[in-house]
PDB file of C-alpha atoms and ligand atoms in Angstrom:
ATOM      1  CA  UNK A   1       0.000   0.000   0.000  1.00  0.00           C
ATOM      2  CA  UNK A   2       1.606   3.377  -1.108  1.00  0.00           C
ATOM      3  CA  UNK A   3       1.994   6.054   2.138  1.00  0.00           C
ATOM      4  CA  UNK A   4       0.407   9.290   1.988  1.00  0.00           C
ATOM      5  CA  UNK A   5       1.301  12.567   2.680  1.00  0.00           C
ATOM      6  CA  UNK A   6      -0.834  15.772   3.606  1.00  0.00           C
ATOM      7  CA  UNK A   7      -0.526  18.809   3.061  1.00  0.00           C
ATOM      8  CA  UNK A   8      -1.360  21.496   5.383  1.00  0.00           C
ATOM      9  CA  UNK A   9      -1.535  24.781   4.684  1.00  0.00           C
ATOM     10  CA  UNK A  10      -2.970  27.420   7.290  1.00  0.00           C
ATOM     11  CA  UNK A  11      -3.476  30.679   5.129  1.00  0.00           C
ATOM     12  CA  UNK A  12      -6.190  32.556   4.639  1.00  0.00           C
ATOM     13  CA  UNK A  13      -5.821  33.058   1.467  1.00  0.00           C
ATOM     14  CA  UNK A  14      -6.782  30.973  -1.364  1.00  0.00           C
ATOM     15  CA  UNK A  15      -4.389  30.706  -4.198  1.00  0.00           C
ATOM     16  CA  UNK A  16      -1.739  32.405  -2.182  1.00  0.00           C
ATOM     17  CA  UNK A  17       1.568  32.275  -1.246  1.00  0.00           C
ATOM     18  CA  UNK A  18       1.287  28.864   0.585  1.00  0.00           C
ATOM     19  CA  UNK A  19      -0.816  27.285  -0.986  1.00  0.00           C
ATOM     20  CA  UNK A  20       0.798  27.637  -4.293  1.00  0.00           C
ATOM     21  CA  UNK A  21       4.155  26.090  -2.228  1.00  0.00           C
ATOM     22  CA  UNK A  22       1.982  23.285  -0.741  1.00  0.00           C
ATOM     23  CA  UNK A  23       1.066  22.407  -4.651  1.00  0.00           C
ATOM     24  CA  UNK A  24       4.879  22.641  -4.986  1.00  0.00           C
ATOM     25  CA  UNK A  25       5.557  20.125  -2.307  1.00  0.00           C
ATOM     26  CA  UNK A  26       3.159  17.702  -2.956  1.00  0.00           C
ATOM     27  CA  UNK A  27       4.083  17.548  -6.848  1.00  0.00           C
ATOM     28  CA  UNK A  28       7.323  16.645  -5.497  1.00  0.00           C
ATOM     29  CA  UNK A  29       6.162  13.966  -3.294  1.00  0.00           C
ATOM     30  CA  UNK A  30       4.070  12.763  -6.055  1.00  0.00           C
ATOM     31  CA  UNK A  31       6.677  12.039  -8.545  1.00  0.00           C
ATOM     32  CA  UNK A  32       8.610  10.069  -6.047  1.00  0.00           C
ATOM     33  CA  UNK A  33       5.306   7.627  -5.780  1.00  0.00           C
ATOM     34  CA  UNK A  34       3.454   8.805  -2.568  1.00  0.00           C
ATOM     35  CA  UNK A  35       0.069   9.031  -2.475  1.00  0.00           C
ATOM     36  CA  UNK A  36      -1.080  13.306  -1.427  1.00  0.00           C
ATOM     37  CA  UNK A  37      -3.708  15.019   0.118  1.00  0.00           C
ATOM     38  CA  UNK A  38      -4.170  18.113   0.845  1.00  0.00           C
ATOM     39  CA  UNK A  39      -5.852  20.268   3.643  1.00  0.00           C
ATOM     40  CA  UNK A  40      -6.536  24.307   2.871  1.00  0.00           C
ATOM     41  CA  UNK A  41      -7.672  26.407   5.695  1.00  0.00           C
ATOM     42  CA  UNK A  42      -8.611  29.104   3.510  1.00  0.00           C
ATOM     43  CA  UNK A  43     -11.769  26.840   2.452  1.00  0.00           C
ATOM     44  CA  UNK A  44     -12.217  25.121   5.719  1.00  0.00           C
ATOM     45  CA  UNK A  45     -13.483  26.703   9.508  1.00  0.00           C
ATOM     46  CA  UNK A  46     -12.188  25.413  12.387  1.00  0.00           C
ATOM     47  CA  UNK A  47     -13.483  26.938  15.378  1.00  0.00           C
ATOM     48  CA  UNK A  48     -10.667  26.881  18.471  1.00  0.00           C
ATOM     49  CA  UNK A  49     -11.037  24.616  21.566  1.00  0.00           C
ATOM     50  CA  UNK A  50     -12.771  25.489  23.846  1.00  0.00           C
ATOM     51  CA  UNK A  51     -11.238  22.644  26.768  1.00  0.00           C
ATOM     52  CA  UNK A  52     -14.799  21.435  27.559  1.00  0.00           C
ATOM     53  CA  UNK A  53     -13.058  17.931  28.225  1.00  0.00           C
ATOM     54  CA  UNK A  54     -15.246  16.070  26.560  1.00  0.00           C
ATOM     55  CA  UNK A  55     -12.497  14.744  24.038  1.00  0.00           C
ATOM     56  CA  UNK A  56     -11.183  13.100  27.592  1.00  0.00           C
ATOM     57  CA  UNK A  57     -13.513  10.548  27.988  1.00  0.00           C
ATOM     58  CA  UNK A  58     -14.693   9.754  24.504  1.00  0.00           C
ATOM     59  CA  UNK A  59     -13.710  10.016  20.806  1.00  0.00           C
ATOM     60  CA  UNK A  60     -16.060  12.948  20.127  1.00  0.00           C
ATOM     61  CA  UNK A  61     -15.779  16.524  19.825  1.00  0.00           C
ATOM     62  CA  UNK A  62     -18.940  18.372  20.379  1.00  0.00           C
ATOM     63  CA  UNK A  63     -17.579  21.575  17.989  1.00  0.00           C
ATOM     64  CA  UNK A  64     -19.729  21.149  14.159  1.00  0.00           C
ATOM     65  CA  UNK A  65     -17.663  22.264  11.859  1.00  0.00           C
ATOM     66  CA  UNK A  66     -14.866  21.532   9.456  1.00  0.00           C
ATOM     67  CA  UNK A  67     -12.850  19.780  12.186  1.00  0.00           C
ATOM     68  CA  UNK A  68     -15.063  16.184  11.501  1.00  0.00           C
ATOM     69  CA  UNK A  69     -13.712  14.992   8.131  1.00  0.00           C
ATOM     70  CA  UNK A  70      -9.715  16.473   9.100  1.00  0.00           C
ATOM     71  CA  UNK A  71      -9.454  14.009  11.706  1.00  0.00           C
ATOM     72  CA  UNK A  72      -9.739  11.334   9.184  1.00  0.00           C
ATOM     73  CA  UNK A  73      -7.547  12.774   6.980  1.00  0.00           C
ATOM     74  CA  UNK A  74      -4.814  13.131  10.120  1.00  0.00           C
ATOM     75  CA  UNK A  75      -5.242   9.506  11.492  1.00  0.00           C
ATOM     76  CA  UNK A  76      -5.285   7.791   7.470  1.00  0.00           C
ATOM     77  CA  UNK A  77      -1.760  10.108   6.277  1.00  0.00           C
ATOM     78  CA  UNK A  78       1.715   8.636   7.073  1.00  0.00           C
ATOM     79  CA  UNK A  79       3.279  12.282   6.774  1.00  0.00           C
ATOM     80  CA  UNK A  80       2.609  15.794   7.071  1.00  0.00           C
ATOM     81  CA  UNK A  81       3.854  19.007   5.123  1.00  0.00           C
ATOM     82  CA  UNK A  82       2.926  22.114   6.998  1.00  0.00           C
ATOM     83  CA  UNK A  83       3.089  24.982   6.206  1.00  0.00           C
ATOM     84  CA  UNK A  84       1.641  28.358   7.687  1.00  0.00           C
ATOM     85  CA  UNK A  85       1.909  32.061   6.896  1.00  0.00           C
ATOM     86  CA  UNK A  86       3.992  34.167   9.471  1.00  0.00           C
ATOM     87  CA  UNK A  87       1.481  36.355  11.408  1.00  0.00           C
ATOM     88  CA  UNK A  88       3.413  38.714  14.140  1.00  0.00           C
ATOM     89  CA  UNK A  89       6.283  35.930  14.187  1.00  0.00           C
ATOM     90  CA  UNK A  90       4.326  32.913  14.713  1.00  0.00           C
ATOM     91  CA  UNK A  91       1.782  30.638  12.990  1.00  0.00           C
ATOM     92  CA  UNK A  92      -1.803  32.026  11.583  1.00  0.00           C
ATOM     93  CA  UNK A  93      -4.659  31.409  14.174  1.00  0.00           C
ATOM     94  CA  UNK A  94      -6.483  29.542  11.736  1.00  0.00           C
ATOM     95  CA  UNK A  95      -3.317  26.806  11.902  1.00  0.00           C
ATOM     96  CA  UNK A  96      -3.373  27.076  15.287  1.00  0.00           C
ATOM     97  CA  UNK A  97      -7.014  26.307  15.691  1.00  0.00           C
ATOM     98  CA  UNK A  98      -6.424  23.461  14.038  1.00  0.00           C
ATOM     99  CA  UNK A  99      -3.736  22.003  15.925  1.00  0.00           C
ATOM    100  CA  UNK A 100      -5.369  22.457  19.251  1.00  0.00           C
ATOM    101  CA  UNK A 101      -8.554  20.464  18.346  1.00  0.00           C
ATOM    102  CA  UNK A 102      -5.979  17.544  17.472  1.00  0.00           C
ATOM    103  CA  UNK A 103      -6.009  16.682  21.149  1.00  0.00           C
ATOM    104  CA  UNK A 104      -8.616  14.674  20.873  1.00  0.00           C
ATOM    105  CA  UNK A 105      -6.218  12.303  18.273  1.00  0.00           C
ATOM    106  CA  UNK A 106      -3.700  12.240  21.294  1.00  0.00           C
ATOM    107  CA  UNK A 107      -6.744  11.973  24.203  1.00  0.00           C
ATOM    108  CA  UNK A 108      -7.723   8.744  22.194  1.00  0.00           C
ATOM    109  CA  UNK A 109      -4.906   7.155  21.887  1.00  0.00           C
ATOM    110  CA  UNK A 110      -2.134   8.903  20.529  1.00  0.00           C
ATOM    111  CA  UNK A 111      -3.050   8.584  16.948  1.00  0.00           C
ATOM    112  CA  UNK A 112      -0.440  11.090  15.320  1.00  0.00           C
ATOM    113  CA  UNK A 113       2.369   8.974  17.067  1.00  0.00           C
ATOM    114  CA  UNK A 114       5.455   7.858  14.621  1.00  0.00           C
ATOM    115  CA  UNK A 115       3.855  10.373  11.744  1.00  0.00           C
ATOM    116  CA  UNK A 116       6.443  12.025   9.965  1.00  0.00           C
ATOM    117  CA  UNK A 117       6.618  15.859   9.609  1.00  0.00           C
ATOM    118  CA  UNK A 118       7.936  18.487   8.164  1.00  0.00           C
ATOM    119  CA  UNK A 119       7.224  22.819   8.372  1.00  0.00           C
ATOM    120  CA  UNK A 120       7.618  25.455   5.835  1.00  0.00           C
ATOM    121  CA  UNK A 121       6.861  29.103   6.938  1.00  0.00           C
ATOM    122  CA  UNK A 122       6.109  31.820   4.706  1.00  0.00           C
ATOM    123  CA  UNK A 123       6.467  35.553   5.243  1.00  0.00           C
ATOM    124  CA  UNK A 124       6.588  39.336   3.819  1.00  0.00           C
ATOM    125  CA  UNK A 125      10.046  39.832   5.371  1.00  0.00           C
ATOM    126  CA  UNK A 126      13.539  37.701   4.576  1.00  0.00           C
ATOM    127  CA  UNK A 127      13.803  37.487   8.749  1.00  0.00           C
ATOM    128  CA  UNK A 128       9.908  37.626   9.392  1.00  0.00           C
ATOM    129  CA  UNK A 129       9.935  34.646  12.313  1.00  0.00           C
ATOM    130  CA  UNK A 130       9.963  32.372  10.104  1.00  0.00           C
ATOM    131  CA  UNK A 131      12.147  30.179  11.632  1.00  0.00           C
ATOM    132  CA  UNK A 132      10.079  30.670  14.827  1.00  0.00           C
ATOM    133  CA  UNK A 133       7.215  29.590  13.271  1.00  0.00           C
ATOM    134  CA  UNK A 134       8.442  26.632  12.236  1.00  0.00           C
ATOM    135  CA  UNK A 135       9.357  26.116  15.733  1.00  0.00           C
ATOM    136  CA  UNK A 136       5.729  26.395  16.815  1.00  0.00           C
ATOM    137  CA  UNK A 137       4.884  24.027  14.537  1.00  0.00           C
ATOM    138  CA  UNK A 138       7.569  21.224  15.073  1.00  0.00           C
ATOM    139  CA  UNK A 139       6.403  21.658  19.071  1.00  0.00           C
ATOM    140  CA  UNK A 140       3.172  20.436  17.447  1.00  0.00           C
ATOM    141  CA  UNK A 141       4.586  17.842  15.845  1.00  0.00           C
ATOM    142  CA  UNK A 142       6.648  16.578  18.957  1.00  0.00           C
ATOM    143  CA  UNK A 143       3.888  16.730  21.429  1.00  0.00           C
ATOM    144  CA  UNK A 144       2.006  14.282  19.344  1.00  0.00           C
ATOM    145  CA  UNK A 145       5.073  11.718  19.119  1.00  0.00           C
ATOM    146  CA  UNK A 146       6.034  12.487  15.438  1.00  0.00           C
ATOM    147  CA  UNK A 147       9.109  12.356  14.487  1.00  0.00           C
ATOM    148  CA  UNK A 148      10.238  15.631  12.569  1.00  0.00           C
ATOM    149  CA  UNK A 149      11.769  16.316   9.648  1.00  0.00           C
ATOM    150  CA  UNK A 150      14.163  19.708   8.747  1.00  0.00           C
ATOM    151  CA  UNK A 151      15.564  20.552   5.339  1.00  0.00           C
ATOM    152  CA  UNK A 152      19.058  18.322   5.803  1.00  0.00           C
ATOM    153  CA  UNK A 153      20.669  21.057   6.830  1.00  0.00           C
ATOM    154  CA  UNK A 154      18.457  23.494   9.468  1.00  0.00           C
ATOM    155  CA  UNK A 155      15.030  23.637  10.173  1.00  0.00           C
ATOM    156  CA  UNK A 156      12.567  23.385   7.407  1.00  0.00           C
ATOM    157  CA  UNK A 157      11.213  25.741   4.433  1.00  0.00           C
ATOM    158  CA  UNK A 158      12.258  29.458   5.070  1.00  0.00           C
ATOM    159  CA  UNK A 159      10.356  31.481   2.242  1.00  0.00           C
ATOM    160  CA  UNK A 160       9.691  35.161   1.640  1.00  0.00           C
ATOM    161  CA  UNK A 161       6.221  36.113  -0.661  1.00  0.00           C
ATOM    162  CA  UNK A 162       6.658  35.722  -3.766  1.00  0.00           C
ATOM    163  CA  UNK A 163       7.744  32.627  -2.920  1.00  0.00           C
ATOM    164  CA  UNK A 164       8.261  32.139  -7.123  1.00  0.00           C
ATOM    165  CA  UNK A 165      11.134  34.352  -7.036  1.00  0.00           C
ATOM    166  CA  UNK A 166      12.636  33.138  -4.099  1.00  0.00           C
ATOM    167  CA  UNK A 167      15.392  30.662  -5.195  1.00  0.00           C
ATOM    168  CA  UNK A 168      17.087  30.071  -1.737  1.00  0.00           C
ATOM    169  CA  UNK A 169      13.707  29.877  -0.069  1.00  0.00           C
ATOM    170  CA  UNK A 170      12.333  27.762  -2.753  1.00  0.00           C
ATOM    171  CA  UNK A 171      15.599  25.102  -2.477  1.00  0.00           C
ATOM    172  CA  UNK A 172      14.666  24.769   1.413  1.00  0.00           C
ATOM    173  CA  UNK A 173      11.328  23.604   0.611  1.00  0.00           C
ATOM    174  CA  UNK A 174      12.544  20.877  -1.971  1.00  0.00           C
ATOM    175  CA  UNK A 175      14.920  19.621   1.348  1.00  0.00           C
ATOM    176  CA  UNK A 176      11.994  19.570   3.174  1.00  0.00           C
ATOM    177  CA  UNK A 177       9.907  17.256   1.333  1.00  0.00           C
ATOM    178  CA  UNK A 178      12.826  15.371   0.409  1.00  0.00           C
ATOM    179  CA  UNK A 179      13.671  14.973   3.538  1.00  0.00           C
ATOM    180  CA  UNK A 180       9.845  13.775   4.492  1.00  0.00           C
ATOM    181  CA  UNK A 181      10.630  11.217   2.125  1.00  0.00           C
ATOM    182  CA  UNK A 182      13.988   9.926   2.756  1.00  0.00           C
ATOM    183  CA  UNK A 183      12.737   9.429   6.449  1.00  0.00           C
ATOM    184  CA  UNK A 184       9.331   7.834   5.440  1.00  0.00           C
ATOM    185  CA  UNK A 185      11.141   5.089   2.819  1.00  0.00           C
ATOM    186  CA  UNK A 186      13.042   3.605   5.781  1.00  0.00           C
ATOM    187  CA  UNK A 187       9.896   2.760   6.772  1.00  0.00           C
ATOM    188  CA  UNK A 188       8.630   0.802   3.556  1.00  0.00           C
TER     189      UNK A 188
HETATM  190  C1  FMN B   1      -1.849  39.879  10.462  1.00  0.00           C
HETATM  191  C2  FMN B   1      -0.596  39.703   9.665  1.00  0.00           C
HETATM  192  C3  FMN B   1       0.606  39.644  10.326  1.00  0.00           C
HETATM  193  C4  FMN B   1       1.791  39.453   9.619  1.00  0.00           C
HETATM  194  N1  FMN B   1       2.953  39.359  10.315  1.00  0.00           N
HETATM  195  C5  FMN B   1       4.103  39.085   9.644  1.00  0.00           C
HETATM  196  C6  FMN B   1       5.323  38.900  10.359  1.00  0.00           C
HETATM  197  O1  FMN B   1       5.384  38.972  11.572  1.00  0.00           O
HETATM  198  N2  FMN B   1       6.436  38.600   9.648  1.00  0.00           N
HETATM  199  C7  FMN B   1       6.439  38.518   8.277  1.00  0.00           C
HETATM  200  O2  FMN B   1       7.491  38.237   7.687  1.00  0.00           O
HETATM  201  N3  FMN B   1       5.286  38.677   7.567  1.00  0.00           N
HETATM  202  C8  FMN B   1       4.128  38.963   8.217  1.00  0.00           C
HETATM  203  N4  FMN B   1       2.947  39.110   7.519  1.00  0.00           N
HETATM  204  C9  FMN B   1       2.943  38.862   6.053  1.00  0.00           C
HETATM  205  C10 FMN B   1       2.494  37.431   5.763  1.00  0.00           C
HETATM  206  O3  FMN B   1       3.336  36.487   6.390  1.00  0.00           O
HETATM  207  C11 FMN B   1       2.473  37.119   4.271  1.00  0.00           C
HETATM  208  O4  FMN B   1       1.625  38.040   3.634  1.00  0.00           O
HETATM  209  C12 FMN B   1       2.001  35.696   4.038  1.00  0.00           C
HETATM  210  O5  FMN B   1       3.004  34.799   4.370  1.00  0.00           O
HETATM  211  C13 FMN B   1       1.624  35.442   2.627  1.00  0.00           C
HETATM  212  O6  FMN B   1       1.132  34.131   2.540  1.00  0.00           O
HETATM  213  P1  FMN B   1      -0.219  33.840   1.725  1.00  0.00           P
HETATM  214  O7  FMN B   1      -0.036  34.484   0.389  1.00  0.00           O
HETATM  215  O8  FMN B   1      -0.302  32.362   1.640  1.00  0.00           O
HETATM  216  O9  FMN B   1      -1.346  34.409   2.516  1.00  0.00           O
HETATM  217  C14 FMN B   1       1.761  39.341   8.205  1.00  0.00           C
HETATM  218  C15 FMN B   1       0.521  39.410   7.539  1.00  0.00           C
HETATM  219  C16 FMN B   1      -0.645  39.585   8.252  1.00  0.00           C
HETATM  220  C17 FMN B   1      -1.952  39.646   7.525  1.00  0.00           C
END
């Protein structure tokens, strides 16, 4: 059975900046024979926990929205690419509304555990935070048991908008999702 990787991206915006490097990522991962998905928070609403507890004591989350049909797509991918806009020097609330509603996946089970992952960060400035935001989201990553993934060399995808025209920026993302890879095929 071929693995699968998803694709996260928390921006707002549809068609922008991350989401056209998510496309990027995922082509990548594509053409090396994984199976992608992809999640876009700039169609999706996630309303943030609320810590009513309820997640404690059964698999259920009593929050209707969007939430629902992205815990299936968590639990079923072997890998994640994230990747989040940098909004005052740390991830976008909409990424981070996500992520706290995954508790329920580690309430029940720790169902993220031994998931690979990997971050990519996107910003208006060359030395935006994206590096801290990519922090915020590997802490994400580690408190769920994955195991995380940098670009070879430091931390993940460092890019500055428009990400097209960013060559260094660009090569960093490319590590990243090769290095998703390398670490997922020593699994096969
Ligand atoms: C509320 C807000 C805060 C932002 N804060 C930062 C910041 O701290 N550092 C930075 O480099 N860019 C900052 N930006 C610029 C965004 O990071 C940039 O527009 C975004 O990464 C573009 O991604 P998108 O095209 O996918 O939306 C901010 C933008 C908004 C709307």
């Amino acid at each position: 059975m071929s693995m699968k990787i998803t694709g996260i991206s928390g921006s707002p915006n549809a068609r922008g900046n991350n989401e056209r490097i998510i496309e990027l990522a995922l082509s990548i991962a594509e053409e090396k024979g994984y199976e992608t998905d992809k999640i876009l928070l700039s169609k999706l609403k996630i309303l943030p926990c609320t810590d009513c507890g309820t997640c404690r004591t059964a698999k259920e989350c009593p929050i209707d929205d969007d939430m629902t049909d992205i815990y299936e797509k968590l639990e079923t991918s072997d890998a994640f690419i994230v990747t989040s806009p940098v909004f005052f020097g740390s991830m976008s609330a909409q990424l981070k509304a996500l992520f706290d509603r995954t508790i329920l996946l580690r309430r029940n089970g720790f169902l993220l555990k031994g998931k690979v992952g990997g971050a990519i960060a996107v910003g208006g400035s060359r030395n935006g935070g994206q590096e801290f935001t990519i922090n915020a989201i590997h802490s994400w990553m580690h408190i769920h048991g994955m195991l995380v993934a940098g670009d070879m060399a430091h931390f993940g995808g460092i890019a500055v908008k428009p990400v097209e025209s960013d060559e260094v920026g660009l090569k960093t993302v490319k590590d990243t999702v090769n290095m998703i890879c390398e670490t997922l095929a020593r699994f096969k």
